[in-house]
PDB file of C-alpha atoms in Angstrom:
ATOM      1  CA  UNK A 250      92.695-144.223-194.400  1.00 52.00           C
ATOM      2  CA  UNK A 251      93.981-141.060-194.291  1.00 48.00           C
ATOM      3  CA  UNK A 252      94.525-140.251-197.682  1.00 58.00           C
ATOM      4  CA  UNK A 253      91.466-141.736-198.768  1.00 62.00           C
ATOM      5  CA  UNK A 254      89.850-138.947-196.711  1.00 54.00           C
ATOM      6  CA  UNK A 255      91.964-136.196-198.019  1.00 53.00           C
ATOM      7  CA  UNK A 256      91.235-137.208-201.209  1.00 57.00           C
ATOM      8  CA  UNK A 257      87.378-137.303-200.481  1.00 56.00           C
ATOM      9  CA  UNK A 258      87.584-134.005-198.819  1.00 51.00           C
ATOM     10  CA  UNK A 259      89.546-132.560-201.723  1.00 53.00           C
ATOM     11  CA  UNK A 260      86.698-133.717-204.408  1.00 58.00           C
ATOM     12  CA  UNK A 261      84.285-132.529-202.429  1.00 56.00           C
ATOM     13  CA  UNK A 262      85.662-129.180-202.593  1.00 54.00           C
ATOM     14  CA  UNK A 263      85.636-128.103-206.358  1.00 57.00           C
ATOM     15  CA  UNK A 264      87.030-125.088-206.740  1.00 52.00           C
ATOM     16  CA  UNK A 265      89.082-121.881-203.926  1.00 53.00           C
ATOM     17  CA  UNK A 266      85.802-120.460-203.522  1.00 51.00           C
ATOM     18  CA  UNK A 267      84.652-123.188-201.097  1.00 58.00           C
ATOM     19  CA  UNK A 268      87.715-122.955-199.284  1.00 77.00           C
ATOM     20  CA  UNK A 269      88.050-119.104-199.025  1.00 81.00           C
ATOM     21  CA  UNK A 270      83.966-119.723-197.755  1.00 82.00           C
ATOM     22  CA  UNK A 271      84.419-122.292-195.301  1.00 86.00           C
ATOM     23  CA  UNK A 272      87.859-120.562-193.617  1.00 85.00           C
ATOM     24  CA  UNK A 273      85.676-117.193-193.050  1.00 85.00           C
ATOM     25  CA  UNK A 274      82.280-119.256-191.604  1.00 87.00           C
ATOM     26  CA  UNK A 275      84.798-121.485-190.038  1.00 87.00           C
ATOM     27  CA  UNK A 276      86.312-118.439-188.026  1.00 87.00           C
ATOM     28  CA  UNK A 277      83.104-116.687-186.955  1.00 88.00           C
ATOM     29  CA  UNK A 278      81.874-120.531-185.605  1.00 86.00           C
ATOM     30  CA  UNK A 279      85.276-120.160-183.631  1.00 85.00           C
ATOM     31  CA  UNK A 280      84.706-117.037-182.259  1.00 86.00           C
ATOM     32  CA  UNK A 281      80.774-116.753-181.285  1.00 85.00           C
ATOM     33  CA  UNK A 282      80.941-120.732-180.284  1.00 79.00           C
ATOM     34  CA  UNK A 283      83.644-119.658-178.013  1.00 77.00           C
ATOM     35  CA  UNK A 284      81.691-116.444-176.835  1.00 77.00           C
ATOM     36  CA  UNK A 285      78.908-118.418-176.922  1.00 72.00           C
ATOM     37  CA  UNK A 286      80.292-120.611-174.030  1.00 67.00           C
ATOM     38  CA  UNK A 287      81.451-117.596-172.082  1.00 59.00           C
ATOM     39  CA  UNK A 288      77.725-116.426-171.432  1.00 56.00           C
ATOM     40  CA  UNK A 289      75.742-119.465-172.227  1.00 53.00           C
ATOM     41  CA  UNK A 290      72.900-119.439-169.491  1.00 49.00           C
ATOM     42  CA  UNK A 291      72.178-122.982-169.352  1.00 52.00           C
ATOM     43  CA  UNK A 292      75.762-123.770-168.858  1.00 52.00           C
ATOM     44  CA  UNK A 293      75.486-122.156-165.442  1.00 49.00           C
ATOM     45  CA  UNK A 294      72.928-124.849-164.881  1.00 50.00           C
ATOM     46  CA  UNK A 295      73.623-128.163-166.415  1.00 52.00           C
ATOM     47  CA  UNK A 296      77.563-127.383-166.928  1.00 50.00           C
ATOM     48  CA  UNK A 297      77.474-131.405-168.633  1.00 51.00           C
ATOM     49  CA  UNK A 298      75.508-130.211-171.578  1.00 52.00           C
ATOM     50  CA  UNK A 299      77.190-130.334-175.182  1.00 51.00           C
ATOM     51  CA  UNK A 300      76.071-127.359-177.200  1.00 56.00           C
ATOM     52  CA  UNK A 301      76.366-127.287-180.528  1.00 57.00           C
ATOM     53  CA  UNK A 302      73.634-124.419-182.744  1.00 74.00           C
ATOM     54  CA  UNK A 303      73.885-120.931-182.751  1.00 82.00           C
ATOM     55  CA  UNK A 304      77.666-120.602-183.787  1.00 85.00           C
ATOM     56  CA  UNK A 305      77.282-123.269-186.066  1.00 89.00           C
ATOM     57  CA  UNK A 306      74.787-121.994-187.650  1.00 90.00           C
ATOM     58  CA  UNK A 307      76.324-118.741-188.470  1.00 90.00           C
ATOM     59  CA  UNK A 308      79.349-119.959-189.331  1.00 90.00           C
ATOM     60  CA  UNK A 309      77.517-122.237-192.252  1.00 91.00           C
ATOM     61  CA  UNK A 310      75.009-118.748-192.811  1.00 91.00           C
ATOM     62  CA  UNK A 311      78.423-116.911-193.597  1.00 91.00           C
ATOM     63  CA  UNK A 312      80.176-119.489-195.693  1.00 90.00           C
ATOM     64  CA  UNK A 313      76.929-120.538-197.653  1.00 90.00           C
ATOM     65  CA  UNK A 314      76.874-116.811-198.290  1.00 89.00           C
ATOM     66  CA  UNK A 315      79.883-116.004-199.378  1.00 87.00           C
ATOM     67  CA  UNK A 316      80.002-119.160-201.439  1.00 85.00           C
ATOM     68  CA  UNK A 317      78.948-118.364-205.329  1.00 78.00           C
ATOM     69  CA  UNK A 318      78.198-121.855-206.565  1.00 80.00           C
ATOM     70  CA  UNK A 319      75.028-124.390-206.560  1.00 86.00           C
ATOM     71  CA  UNK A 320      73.445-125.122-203.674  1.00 88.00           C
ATOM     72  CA  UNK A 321      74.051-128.351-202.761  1.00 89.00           C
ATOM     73  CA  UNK A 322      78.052-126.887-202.609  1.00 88.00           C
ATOM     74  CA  UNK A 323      76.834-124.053-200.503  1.00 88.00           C
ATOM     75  CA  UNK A 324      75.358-126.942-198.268  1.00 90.00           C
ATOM     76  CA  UNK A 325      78.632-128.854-197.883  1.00 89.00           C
ATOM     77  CA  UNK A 326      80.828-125.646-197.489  1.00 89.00           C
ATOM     78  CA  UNK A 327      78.253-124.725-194.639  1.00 90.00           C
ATOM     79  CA  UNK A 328      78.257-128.217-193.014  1.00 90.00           C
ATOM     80  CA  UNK A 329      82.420-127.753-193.350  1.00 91.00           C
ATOM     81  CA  UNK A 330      82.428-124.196-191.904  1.00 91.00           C
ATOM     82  CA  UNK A 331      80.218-125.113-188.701  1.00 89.00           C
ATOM     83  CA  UNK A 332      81.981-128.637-187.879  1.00 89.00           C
ATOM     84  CA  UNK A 333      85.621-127.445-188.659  1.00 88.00           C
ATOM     85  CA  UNK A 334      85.709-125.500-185.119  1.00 87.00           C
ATOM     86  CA  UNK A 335      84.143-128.714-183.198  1.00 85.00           C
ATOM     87  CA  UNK A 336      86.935-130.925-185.067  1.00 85.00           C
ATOM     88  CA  UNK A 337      89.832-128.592-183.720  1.00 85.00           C
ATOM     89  CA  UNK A 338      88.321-127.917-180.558  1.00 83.00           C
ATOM     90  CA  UNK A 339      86.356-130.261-179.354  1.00 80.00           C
ATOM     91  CA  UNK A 340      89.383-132.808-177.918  1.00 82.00           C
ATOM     92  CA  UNK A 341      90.614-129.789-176.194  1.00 80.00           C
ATOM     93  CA  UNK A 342      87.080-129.096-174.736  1.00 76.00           C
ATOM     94  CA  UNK A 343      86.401-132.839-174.385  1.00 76.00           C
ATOM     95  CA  UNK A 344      89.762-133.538-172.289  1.00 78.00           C
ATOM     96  CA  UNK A 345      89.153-129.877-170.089  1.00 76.00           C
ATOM     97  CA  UNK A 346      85.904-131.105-169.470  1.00 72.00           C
ATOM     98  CA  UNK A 347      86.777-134.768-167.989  1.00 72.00           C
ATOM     99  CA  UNK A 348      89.499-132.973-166.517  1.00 71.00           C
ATOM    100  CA  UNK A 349      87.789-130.644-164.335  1.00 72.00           C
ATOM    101  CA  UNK A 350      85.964-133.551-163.154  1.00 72.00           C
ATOM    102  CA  UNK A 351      88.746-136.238-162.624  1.00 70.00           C
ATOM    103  CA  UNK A 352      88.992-135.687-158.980  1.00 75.00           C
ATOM    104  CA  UNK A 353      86.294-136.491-158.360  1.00 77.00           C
ATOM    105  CA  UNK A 354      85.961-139.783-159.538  1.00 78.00           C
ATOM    106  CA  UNK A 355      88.060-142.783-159.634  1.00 81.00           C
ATOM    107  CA  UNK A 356      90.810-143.649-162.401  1.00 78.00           C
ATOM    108  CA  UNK A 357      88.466-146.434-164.018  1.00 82.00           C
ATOM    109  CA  UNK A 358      85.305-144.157-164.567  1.00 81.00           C
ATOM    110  CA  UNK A 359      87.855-141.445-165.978  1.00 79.00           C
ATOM    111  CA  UNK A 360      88.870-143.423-168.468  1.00 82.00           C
ATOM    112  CA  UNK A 361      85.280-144.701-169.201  1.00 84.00           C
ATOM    113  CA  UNK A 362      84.162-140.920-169.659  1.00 80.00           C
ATOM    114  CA  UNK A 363      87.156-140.305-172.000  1.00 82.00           C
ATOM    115  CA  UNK A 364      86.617-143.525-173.714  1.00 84.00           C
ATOM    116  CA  UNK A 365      82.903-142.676-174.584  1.00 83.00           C
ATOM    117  CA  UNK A 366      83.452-139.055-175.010  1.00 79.00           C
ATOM    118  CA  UNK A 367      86.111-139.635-177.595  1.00 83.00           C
ATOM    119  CA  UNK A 368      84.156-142.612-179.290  1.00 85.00           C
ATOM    120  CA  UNK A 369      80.376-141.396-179.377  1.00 84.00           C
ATOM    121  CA  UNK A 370      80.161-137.842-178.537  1.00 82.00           C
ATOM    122  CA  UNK A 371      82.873-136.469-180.182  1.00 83.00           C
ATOM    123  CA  UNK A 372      81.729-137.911-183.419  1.00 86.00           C
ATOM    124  CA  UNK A 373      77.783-136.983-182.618  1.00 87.00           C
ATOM    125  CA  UNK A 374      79.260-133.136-181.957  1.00 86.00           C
ATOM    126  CA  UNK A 375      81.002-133.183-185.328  1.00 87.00           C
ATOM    127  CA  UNK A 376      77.719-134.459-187.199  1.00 88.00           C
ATOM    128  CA  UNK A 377      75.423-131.890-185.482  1.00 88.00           C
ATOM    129  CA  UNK A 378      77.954-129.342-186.400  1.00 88.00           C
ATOM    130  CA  UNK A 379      78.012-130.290-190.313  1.00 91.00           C
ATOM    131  CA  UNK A 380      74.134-130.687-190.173  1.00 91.00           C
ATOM    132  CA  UNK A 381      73.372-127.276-188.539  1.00 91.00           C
ATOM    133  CA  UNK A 382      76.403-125.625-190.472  1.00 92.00           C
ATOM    134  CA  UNK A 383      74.204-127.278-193.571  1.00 92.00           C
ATOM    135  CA  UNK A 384      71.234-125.212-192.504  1.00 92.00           C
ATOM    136  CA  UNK A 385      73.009-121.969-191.994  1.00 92.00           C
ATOM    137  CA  UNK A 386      74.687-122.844-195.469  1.00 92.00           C
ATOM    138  CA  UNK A 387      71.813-123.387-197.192  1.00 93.00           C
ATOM    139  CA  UNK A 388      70.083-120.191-195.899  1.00 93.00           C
ATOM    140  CA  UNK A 389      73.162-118.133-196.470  1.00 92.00           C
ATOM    141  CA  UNK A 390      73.552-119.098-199.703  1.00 92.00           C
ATOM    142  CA  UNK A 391      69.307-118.545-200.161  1.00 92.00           C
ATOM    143  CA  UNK A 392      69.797-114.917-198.793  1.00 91.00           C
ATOM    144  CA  UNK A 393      72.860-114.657-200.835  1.00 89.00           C
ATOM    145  CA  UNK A 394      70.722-115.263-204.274  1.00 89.00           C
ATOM    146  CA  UNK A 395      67.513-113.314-202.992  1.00 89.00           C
ATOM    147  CA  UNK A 396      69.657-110.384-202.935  1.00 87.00           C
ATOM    148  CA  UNK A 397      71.734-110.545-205.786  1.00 78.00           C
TER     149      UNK A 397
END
């Protein structure tokens, strides 16, 4: 299974343009997802609420942007760019999350939270990421051609 992936995820990738694109929006999803979380408002008030957008979408913006190709690759290297970051750190963010609250609540209903978390909103998180890192992608890579 895990090859087959690879080897999906390496066709789907033509050329070291895409890659160079997707590391770079990749990075800036990181970094304002992450300061994102530091002064998102409505954290302070529902603290349970997944958030997935803005960083996502600039992370797709930069890598559809800096990609040089067609458009529908400019898509995909967005989508890449803004789910990448929710791949790598969403378990971490998942298991700080339930953890936080695990004192609260009994062993059984732990595991329940981790159980769902891990099968249906982890893998929701990582589609919104791909489809608003698409967006950003596809604009990016609009603004990119307006301007050239």
């Amino acid at each position: 299974m895990t090859s087959k992936i690879r080897v999906l995820t390496t066709e789907s990738i033509p050329n070291a343009m895409v890659s160079a694109a997707v590391f770079w929006g990749a990075v800036v999803c990181a970094i304002v997802n992450v300061i994102e979380l530091e002064y998102n408002i409505a954290a302070l008030v529902t603290p349970s609420t997944p958030s997935a957008g803005s960083g996502q979408i600039i992370g797709g913006l930069i890598a559809g942007y800096l990609y040089t190709g067609t458009r529908r690759e400019a898509l995909q290297a967005g989508g890449y760019a803004g789910s990448l970051p929710i791949l790598v750190f969403g378990p971490v963010a998942l298991v700080l999350h339930i953890g936080t609250q695990a004192t609260a609540f009994t062993l059984e209903y732990t595991l329940l939270q981790y159980a769902f978390g891990f099968l249906l909103v982890y893998p929701f998180m990582i589609c919104v990421g791909f489809l608003f890192g698409g967006i950003g992608g596809f604009v990016g890579h609009w603004i990119s051609k307006t301007l050239t």
